[in-house]
PDB file of C-alpha atoms in Angstrom:
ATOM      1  CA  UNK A   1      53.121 139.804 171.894  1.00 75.00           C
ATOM      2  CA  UNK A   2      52.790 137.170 174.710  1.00 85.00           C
ATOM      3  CA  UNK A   3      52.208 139.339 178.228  1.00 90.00           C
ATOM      4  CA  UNK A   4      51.509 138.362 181.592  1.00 96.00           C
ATOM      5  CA  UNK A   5      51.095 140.548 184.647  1.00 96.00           C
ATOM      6  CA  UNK A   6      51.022 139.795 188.649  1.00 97.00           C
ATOM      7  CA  UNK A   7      51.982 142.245 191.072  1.00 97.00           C
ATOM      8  CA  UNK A   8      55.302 142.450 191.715  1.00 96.00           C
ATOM      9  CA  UNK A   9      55.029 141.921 195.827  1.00 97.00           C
ATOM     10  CA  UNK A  10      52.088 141.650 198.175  1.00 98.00           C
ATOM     11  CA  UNK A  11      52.097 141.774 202.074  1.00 98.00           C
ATOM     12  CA  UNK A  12      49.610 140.257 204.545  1.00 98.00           C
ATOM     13  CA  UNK A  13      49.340 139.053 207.895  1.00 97.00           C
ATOM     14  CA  UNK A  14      49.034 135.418 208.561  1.00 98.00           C
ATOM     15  CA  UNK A  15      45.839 134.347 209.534  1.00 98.00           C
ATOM     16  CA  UNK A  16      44.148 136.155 206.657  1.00 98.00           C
ATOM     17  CA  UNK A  17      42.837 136.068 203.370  1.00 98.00           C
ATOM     18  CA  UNK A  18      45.094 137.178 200.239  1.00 98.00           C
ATOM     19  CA  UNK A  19      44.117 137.423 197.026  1.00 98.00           C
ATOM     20  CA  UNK A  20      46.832 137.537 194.166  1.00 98.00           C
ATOM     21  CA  UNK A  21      45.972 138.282 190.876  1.00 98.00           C
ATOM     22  CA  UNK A  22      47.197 137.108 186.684  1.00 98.00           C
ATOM     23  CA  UNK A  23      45.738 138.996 183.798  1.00 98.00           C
ATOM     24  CA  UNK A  24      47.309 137.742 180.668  1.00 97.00           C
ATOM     25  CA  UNK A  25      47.484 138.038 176.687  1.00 95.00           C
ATOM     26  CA  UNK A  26      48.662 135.264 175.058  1.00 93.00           C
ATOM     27  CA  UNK A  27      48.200 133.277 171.536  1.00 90.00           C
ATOM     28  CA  UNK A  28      45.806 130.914 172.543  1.00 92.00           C
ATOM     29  CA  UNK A  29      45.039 129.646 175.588  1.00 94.00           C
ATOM     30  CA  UNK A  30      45.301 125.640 177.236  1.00 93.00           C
ATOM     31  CA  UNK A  31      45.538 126.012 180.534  1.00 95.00           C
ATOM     32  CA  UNK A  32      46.836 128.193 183.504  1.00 97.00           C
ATOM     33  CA  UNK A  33      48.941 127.341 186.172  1.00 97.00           C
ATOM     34  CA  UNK A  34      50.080 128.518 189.558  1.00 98.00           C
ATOM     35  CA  UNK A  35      53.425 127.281 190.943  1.00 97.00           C
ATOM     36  CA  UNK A  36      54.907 128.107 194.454  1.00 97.00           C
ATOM     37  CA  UNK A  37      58.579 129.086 195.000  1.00 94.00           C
ATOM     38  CA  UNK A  38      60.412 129.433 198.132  1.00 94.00           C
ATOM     39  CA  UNK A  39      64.034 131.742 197.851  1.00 89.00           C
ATOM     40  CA  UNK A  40      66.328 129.359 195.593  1.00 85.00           C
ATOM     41  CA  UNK A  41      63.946 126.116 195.601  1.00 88.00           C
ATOM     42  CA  UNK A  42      62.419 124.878 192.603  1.00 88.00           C
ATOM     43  CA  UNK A  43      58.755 125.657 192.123  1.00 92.00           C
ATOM     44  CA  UNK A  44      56.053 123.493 193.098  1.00 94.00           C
ATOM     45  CA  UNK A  45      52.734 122.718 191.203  1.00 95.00           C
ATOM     46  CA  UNK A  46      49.915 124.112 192.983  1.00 96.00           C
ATOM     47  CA  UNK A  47      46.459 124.814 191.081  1.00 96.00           C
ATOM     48  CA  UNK A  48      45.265 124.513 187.094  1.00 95.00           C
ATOM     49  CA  UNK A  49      42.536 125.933 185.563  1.00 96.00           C
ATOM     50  CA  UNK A  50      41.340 125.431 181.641  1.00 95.00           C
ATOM     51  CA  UNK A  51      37.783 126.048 182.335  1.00 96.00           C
ATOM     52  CA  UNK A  52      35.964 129.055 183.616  1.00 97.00           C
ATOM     53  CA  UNK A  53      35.354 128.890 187.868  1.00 97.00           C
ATOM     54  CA  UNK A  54      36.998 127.929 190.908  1.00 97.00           C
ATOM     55  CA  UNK A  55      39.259 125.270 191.691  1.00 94.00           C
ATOM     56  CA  UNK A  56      39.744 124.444 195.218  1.00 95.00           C
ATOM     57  CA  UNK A  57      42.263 122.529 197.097  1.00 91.00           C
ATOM     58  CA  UNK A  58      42.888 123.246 200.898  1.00 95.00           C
ATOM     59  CA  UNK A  59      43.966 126.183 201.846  1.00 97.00           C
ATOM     60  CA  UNK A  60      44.468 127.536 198.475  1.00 97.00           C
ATOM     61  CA  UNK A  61      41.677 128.467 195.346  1.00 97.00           C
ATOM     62  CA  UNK A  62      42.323 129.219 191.703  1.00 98.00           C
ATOM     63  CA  UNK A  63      39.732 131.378 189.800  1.00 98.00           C
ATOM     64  CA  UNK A  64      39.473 131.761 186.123  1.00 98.00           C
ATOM     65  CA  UNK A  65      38.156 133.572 183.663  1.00 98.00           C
ATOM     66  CA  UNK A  66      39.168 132.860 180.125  1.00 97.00           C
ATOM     67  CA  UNK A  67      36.853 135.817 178.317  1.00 96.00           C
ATOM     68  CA  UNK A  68      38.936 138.118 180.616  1.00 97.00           C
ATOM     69  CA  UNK A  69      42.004 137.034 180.555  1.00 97.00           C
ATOM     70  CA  UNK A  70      42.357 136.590 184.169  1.00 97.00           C
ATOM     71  CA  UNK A  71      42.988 134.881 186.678  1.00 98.00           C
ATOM     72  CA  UNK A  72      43.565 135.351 190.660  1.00 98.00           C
ATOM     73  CA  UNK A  73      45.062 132.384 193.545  1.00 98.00           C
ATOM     74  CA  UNK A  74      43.282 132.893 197.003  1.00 98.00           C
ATOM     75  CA  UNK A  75      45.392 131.497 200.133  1.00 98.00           C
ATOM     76  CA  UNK A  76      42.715 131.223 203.348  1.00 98.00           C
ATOM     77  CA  UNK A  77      44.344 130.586 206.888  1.00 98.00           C
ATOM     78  CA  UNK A  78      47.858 132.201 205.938  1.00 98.00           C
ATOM     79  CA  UNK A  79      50.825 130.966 207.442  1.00 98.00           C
ATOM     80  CA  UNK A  80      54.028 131.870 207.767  1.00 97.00           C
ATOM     81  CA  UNK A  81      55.122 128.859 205.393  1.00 97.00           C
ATOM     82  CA  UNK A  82      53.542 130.856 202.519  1.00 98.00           C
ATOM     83  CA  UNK A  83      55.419 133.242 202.747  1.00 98.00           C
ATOM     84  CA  UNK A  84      57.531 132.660 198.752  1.00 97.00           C
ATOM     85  CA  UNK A  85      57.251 133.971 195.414  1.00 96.00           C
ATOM     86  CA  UNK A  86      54.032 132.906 193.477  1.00 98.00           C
ATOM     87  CA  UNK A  87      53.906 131.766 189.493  1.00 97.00           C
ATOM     88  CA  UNK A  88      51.654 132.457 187.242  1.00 97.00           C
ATOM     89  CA  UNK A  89      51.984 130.660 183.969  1.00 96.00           C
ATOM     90  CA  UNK A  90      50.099 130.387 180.853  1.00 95.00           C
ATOM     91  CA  UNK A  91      50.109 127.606 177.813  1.00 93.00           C
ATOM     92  CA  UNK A  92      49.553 128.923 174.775  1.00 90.00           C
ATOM     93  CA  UNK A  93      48.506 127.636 171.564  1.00 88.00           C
ATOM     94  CA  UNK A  94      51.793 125.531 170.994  1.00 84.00           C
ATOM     95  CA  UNK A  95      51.647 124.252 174.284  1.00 84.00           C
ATOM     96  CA  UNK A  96      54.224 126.254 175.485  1.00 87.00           C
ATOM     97  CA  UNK A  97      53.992 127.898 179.374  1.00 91.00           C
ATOM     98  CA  UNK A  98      54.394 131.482 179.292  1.00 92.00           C
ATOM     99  CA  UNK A  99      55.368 132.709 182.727  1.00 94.00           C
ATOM    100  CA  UNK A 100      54.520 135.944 184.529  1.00 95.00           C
ATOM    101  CA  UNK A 101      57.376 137.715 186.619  1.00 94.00           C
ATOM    102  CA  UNK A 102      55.952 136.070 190.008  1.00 95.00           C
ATOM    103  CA  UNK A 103      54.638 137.809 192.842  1.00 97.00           C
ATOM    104  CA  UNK A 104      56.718 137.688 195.987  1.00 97.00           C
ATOM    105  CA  UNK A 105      54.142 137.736 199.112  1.00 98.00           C
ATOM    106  CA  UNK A 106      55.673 138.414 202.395  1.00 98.00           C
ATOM    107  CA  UNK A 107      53.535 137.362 205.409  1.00 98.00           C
ATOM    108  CA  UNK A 108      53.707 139.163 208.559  1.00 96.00           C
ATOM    109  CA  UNK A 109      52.857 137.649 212.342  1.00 95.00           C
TER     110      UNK A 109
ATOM    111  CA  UNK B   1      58.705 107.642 192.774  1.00 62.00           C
ATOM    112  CA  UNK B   2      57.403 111.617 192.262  1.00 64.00           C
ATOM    113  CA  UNK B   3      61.335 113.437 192.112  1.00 90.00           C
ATOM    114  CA  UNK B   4      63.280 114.889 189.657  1.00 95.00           C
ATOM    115  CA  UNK B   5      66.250 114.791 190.887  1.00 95.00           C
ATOM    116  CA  UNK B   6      69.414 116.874 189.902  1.00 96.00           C
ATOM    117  CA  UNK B   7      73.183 116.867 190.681  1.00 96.00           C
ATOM    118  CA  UNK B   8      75.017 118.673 191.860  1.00 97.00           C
ATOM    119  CA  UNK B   9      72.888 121.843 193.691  1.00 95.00           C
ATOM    120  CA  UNK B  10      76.074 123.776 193.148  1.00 96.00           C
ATOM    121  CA  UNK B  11      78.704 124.305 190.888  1.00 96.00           C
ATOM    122  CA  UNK B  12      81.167 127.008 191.160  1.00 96.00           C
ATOM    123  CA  UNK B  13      83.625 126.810 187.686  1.00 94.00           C
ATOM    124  CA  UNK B  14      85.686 129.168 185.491  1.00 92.00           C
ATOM    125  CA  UNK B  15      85.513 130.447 182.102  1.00 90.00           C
ATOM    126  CA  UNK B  16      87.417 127.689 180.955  1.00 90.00           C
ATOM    127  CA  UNK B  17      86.396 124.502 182.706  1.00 91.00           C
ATOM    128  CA  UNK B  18      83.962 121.720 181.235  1.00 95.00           C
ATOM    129  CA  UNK B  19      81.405 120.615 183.441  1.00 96.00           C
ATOM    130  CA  UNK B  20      77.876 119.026 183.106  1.00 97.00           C
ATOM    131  CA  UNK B  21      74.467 119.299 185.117  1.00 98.00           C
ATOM    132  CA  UNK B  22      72.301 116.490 185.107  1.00 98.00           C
ATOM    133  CA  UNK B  23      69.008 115.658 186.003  1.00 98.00           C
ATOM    134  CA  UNK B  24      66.900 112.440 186.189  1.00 97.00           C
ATOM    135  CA  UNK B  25      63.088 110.950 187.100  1.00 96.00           C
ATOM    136  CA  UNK B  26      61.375 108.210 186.867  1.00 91.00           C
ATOM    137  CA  UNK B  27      57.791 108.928 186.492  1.00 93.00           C
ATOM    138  CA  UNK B  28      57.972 107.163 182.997  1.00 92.00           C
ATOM    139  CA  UNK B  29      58.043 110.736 181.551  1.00 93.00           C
ATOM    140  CA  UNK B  30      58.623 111.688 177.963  1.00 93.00           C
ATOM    141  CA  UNK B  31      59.401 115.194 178.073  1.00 94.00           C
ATOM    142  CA  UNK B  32      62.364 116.784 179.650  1.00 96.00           C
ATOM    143  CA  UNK B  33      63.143 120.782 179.880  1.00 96.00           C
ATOM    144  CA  UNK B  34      66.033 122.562 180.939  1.00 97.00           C
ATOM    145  CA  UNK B  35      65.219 126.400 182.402  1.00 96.00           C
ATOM    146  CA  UNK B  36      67.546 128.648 183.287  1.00 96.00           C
ATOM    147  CA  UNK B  37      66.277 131.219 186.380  1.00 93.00           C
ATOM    148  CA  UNK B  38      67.644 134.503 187.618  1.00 93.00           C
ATOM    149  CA  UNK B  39      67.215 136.179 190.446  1.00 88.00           C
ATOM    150  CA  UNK B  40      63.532 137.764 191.100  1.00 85.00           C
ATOM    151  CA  UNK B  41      62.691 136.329 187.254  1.00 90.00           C
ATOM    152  CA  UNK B  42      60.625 133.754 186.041  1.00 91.00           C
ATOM    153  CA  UNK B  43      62.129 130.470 184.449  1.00 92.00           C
ATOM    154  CA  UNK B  44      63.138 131.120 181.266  1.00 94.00           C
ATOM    155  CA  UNK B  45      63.269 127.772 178.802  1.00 94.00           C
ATOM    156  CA  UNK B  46      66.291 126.462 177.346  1.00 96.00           C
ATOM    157  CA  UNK B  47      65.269 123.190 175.724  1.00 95.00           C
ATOM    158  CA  UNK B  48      62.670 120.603 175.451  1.00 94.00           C
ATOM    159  CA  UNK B  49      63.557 116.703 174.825  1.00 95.00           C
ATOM    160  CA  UNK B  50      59.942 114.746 173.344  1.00 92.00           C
ATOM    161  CA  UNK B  51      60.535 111.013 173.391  1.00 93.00           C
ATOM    162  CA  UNK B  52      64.526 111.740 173.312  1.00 93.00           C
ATOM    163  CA  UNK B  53      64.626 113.785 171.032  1.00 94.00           C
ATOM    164  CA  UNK B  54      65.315 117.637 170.892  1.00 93.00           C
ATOM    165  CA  UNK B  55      62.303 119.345 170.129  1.00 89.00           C
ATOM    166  CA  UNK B  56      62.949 122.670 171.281  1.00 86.00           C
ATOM    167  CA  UNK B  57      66.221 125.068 171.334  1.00 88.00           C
ATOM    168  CA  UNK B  58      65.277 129.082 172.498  1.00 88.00           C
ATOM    169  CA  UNK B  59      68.348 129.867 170.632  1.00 89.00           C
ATOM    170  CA  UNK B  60      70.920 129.065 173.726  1.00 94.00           C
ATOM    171  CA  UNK B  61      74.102 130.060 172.566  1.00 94.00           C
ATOM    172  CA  UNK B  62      76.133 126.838 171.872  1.00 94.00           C
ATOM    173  CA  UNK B  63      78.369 127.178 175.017  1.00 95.00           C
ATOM    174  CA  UNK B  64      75.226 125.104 176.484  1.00 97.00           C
ATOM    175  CA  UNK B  65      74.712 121.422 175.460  1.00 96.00           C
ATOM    176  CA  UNK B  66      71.969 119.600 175.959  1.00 97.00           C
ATOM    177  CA  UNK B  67      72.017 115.696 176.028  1.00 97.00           C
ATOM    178  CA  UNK B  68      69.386 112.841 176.380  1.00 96.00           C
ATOM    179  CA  UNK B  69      71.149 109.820 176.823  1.00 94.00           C
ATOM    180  CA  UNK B  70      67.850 107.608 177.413  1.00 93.00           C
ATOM    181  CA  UNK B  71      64.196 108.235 178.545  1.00 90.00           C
ATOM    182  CA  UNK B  72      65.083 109.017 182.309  1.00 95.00           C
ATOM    183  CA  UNK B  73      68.119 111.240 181.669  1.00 97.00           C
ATOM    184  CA  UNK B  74      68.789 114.732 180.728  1.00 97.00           C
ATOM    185  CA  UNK B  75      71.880 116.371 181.106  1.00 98.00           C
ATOM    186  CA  UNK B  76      73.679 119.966 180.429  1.00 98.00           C
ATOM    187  CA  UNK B  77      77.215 120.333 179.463  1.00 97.00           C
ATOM    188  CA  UNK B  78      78.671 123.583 179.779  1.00 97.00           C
ATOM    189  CA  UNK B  79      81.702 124.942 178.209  1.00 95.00           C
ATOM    190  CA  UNK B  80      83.388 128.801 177.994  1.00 94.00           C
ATOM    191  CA  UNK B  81      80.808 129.784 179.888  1.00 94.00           C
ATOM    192  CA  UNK B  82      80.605 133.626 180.802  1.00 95.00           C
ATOM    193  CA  UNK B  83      79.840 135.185 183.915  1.00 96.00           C
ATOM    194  CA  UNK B  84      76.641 136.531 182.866  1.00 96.00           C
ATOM    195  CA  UNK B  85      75.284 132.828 182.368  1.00 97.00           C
ATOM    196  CA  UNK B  86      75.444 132.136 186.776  1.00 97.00           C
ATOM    197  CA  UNK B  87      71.940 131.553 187.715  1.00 96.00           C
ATOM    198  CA  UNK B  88      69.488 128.376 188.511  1.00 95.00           C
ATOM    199  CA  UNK B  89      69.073 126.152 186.196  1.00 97.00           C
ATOM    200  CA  UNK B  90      65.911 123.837 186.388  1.00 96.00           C
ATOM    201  CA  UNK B  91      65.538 120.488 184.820  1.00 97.00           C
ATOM    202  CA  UNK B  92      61.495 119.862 184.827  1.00 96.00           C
ATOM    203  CA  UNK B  93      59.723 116.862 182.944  1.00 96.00           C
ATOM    204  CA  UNK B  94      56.441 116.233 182.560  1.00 94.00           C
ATOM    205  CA  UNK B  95      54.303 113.374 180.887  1.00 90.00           C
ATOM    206  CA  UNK B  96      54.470 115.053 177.532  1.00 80.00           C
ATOM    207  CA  UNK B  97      55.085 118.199 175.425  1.00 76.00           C
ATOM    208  CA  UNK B  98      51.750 118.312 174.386  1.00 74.00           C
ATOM    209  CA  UNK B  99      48.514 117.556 176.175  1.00 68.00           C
ATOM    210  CA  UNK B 100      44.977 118.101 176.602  1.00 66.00           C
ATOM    211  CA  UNK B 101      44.911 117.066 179.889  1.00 75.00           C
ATOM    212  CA  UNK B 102      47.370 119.343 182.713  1.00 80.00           C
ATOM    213  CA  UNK B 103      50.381 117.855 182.000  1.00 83.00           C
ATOM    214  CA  UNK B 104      52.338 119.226 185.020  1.00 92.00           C
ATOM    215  CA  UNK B 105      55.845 120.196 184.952  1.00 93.00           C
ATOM    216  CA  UNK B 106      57.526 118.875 188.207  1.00 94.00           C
ATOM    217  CA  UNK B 107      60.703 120.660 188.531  1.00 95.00           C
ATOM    218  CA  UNK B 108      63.989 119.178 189.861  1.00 95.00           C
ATOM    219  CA  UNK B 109      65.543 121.265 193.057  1.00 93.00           C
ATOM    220  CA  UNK B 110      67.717 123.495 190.668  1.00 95.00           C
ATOM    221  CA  UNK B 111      72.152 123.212 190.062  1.00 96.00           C
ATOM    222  CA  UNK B 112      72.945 127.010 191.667  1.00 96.00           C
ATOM    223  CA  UNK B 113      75.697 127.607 188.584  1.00 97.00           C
ATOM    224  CA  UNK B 114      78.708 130.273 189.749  1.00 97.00           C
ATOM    225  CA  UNK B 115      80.573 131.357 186.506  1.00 96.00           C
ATOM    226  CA  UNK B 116      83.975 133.180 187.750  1.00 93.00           C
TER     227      UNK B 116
END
């Protein structure tokens, strides 16, 4: 089967570093995304990654690694914005996005 | 123009009523999904319009229908619908269902759906 896994919640303390994490298991593999969502908004598009390495954009990073199966979103300079539930979704062989559960990181003053 | 948008944000309705959601962008387009979301859960995909046409049904129960009436448009009639079936639902589109390239989903802001 198709499986993706994020913690389900994270806390931090704005100002820092956080580090969230995506392994995943999927029939093939085109691409992984990270989407932002704040309580009942639609998510937002924030990083992809198809090959190997860091993408960075501002504040926030996306690392992959496609021979593990993983994947992690850095946020630098949290603030209390951030604060929202973060996607991790994966498109698989038929181009279709497999989603993890989200983790929900709470940022604290 | 970078919006999907959808109308209305919320719907309250019984078990009986007939109502529709719809959604619209015009990014020029040619895919168009419906998601349904539940509290704490990921999106989970409904259907998936390519070039108009349905390409995709996750076996929704037919109390959901899903219409394309052109390019720009994608709407959701609902009918008998249960209790269990409040929740989010998300119209996204993106350039198209299949791509080498990122082909991004932007997602409308979401109908809220109450089913009394």
């Amino acid at each position: 089967g198709q499986n993706i896994d994020q913690p389900t919640e994270m806390t931090a303390t704005e100002g820092a570093i956080v580090q969230i994490n995506c392994t995943y298991q999927t029939s093939g593999f085109n691409g992984l995304f990270w989407y932002q969502q704040h309580a009942g908004e639609a998510p937002t598009f924030l990083s992809y990654n198809v090959l190997d390495g860091l993408e960075e954009k501002g504040r926030f990073s996306s690392f992959l690694s496609r021979s593990k199966g993983y994947s992690y979103l850095l946020l630098k300079e949290l603030q209390m914005k951030d604060s929202a539930s973060y996607l991790c979704a994966v498109r698989d062989s038929n181009y279709q996005l497999i989603w993890g559960a989200g983790t929900k990181l709470i940022i604290k003053p | 123009d970078t919006e999907v948008t959808q109308t209305p944000k919320h719907l309250v309705m019984g078990m009986t009523n007939k109502k529709s959601l719809k959604c619209e962008q015009h990014m020029g387009h040619r895919a168009m999904y419906w998601y349904k979301q539940k509290a704490k859960k990921p999106p989970e995909l409904m259907f998936v319009y390519s070039y108009e046409k349905l390409s995709i049904n996750e076996s929704v129960p037919s109390r959901f229908s899903p219409e394309c009436p052109n390019s720009s448009l994608l709407n959701l009639h609902l009918h008998a619908l249960q209790p269990e079936d409040s929740a989010l639902y998300l119209c996204a589109s993106s350039q198209e269902t299949s791509s080498s390239g990122a082909n991004v989903l932007t997602f409308g802001a979401g109908s809220r759906l109450t089913v009394l």
